[in-house]
PDB file of C-alpha atoms in Angstrom:
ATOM      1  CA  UNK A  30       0.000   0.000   0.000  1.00  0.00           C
ATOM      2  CA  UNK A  31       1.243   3.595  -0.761  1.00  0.00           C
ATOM      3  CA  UNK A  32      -0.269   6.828   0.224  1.00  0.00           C
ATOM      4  CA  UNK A  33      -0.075  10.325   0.861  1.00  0.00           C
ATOM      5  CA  UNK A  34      -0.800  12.235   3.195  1.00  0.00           C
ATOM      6  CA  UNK A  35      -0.723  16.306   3.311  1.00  0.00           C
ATOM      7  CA  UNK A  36      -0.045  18.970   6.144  1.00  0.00           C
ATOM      8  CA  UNK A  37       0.453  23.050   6.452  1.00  0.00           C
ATOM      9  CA  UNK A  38      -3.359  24.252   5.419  1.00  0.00           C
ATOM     10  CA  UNK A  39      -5.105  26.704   7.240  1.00  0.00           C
ATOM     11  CA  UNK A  40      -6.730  30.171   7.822  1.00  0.00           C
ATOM     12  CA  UNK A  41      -4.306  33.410   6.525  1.00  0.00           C
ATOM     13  CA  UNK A  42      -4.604  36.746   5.994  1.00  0.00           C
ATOM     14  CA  UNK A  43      -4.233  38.109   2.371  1.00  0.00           C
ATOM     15  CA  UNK A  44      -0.453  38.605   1.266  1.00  0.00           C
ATOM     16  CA  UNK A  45       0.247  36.122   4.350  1.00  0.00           C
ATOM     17  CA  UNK A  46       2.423  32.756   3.800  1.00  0.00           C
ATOM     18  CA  UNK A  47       1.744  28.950   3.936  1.00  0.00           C
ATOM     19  CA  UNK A  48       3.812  26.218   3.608  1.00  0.00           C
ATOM     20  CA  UNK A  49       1.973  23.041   2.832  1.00  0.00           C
ATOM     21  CA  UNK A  50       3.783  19.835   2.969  1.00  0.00           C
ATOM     22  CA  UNK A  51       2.915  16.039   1.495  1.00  0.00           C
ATOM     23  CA  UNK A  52       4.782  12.806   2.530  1.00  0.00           C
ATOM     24  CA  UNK A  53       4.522   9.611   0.398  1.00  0.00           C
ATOM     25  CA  UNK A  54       4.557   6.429   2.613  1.00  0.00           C
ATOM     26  CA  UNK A  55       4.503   2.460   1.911  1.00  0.00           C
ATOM     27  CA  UNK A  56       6.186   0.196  -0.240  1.00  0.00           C
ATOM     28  CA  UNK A  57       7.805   2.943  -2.466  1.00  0.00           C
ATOM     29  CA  UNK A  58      10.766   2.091  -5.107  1.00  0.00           C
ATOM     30  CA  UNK A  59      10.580   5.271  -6.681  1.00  0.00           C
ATOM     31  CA  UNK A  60       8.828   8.545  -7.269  1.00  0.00           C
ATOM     32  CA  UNK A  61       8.750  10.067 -10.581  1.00  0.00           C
ATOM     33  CA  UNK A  62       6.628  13.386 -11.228  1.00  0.00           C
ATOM     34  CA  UNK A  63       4.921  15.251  -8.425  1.00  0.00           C
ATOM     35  CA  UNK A  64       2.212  17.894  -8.826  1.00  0.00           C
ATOM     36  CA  UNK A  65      -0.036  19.722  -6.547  1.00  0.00           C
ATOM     37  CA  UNK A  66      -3.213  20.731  -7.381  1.00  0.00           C
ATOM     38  CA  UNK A  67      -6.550  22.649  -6.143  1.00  0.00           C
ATOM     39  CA  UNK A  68     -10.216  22.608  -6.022  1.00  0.00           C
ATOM     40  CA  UNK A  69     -12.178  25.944  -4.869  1.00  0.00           C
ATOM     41  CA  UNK A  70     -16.014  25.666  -4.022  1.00  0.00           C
ATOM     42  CA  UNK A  71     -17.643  25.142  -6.970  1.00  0.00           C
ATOM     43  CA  UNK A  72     -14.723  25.062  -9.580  1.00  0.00           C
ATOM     44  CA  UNK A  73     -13.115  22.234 -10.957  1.00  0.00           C
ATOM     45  CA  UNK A  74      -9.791  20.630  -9.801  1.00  0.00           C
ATOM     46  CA  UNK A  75      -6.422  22.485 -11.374  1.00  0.00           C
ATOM     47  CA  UNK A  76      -3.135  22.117 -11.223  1.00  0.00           C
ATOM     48  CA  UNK A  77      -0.631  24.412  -9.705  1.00  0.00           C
ATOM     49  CA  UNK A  78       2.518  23.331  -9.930  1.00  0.00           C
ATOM     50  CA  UNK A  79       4.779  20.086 -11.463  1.00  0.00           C
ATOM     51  CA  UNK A  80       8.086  18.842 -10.291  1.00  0.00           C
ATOM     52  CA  UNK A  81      10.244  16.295 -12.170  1.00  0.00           C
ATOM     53  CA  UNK A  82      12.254  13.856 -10.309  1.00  0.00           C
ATOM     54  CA  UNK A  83      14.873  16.315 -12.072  1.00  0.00           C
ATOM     55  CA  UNK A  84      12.953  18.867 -10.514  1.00  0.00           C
ATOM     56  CA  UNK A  85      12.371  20.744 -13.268  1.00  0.00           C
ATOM     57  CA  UNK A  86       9.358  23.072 -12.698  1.00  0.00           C
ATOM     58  CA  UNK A  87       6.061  24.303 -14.065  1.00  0.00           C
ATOM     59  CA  UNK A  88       3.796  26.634 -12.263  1.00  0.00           C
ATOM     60  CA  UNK A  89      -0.236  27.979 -13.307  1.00  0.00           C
ATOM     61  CA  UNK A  90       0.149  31.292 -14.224  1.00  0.00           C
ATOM     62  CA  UNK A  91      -2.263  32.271 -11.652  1.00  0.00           C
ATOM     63  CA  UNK A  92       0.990  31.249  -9.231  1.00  0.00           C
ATOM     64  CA  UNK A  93       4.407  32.448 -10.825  1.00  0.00           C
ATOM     65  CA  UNK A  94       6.467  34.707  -8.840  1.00  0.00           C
ATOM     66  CA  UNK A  95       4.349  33.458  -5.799  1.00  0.00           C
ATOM     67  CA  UNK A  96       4.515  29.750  -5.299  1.00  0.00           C
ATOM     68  CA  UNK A  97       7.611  27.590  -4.980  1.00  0.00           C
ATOM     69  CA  UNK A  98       7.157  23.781  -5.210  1.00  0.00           C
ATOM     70  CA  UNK A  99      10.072  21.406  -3.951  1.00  0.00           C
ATOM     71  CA  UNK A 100      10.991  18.176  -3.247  1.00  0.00           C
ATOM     72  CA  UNK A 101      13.232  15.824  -0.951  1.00  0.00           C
ATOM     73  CA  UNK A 102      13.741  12.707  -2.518  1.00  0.00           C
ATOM     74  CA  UNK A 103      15.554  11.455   0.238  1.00  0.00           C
ATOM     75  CA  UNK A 104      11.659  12.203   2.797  1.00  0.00           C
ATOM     76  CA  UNK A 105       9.474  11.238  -0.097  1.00  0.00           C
ATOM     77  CA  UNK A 106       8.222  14.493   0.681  1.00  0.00           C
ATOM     78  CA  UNK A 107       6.814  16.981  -1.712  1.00  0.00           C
ATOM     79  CA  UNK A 108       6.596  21.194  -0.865  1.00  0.00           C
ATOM     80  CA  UNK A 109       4.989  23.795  -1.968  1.00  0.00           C
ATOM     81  CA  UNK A 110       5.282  27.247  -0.490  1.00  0.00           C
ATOM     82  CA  UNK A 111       2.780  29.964  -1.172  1.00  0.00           C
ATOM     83  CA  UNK A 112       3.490  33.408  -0.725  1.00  0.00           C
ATOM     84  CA  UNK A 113       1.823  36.753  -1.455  1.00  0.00           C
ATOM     85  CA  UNK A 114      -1.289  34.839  -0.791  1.00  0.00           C
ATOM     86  CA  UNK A 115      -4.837  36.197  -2.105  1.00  0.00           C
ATOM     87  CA  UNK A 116      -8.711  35.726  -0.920  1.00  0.00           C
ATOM     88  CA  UNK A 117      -8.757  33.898  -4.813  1.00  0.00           C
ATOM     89  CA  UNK A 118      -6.300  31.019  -3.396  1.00  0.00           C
ATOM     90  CA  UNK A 119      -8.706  29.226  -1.206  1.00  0.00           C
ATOM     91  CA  UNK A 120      -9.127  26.103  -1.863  1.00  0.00           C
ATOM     92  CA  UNK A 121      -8.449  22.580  -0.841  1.00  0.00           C
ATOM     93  CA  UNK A 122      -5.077  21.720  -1.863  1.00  0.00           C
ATOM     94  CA  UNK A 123      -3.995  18.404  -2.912  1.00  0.00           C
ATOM     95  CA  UNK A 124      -0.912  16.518  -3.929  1.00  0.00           C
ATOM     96  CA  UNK A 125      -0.461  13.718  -6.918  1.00  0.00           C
ATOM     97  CA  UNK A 126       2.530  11.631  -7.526  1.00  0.00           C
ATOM     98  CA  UNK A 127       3.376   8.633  -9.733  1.00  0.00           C
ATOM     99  CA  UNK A 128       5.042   5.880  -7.666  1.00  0.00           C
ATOM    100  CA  UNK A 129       6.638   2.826  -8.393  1.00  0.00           C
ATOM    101  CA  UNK A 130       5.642   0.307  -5.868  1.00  0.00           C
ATOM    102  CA  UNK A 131       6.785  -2.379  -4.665  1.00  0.00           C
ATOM    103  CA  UNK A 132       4.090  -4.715  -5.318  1.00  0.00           C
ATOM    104  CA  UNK A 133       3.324  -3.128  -9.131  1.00  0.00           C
ATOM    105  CA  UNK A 134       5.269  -3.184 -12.095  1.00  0.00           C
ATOM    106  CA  UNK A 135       4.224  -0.031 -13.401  1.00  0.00           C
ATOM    107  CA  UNK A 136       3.802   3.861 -12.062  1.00  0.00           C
ATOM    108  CA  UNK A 137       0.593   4.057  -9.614  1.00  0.00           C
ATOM    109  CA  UNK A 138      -1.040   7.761  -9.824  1.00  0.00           C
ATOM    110  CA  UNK A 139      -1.504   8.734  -5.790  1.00  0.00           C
ATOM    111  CA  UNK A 140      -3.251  11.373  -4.518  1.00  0.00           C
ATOM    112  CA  UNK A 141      -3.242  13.170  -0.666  1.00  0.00           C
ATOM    113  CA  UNK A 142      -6.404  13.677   1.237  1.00  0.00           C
ATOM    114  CA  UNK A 143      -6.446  17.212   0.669  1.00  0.00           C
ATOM    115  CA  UNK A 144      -5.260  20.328   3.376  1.00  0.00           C
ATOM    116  CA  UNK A 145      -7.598  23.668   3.123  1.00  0.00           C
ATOM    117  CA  UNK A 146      -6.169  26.570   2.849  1.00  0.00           C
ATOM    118  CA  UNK A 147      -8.598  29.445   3.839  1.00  0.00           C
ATOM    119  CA  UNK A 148      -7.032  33.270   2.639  1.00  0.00           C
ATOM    120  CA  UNK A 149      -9.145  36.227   4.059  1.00  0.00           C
ATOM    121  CA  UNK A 150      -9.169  39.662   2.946  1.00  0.00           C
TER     122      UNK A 150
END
């Protein structure tokens, strides 16, 4: 079994700071791309932001200059810091990785419970 599980969310004040955090745990060999993404009431799910296990990175443009997503390999652990944050970037945030398991011969697409991140104005 594999799963994720995501931490940091909570209530801010506009152009206020979060730093949300999402560990992978279970029979991992390896961890190719991560992404987070985010849902707002009554919007669809979108991405935010992609790292490569070379971390190369790709942000929404809704995000650049603001956002910073990171990883350590070495934690299984995926980052993304927000900063500059706006009333328009709450939403429940959730993280997505392909993993290589153990028990499965090919990449398994995982996804976090989700971590709300409220931004008053």
């Amino acid at each position: 079994q594999v799963q994720m599980v995501e931490s940091g969310g909570g209530l801010v004040q506009a152009g206020g700071s979060l730093r949300l955090s999402c560990a992978a745990s279970g029979s991992i060999v390896r961890i190719n791309v991560m992404h987070w993404y985010r849902q707002a009431p009554g919007k669809q799910r979108e991405l935010v932001a992609t790292i490569t296990k070379g971390e190369d990175r790709n942000y929404a443009d809704s995000v650049k200059g603001r956002f910073t997503i990171s990883r350590d390999n070495a934690k299984n652990t995926v980052y993304l810091q927000m900063n500059s944050l706006k009333p328009e970037d709450t939403a429940v945030y959730y993280c997505n990785a392909e993993i290589l398991a153990t028990f499965k011969a090919y990449y398994l697409e995982v996804w976090g419970q989700g971590t709300l991140v409220t931004v008053s104005s």
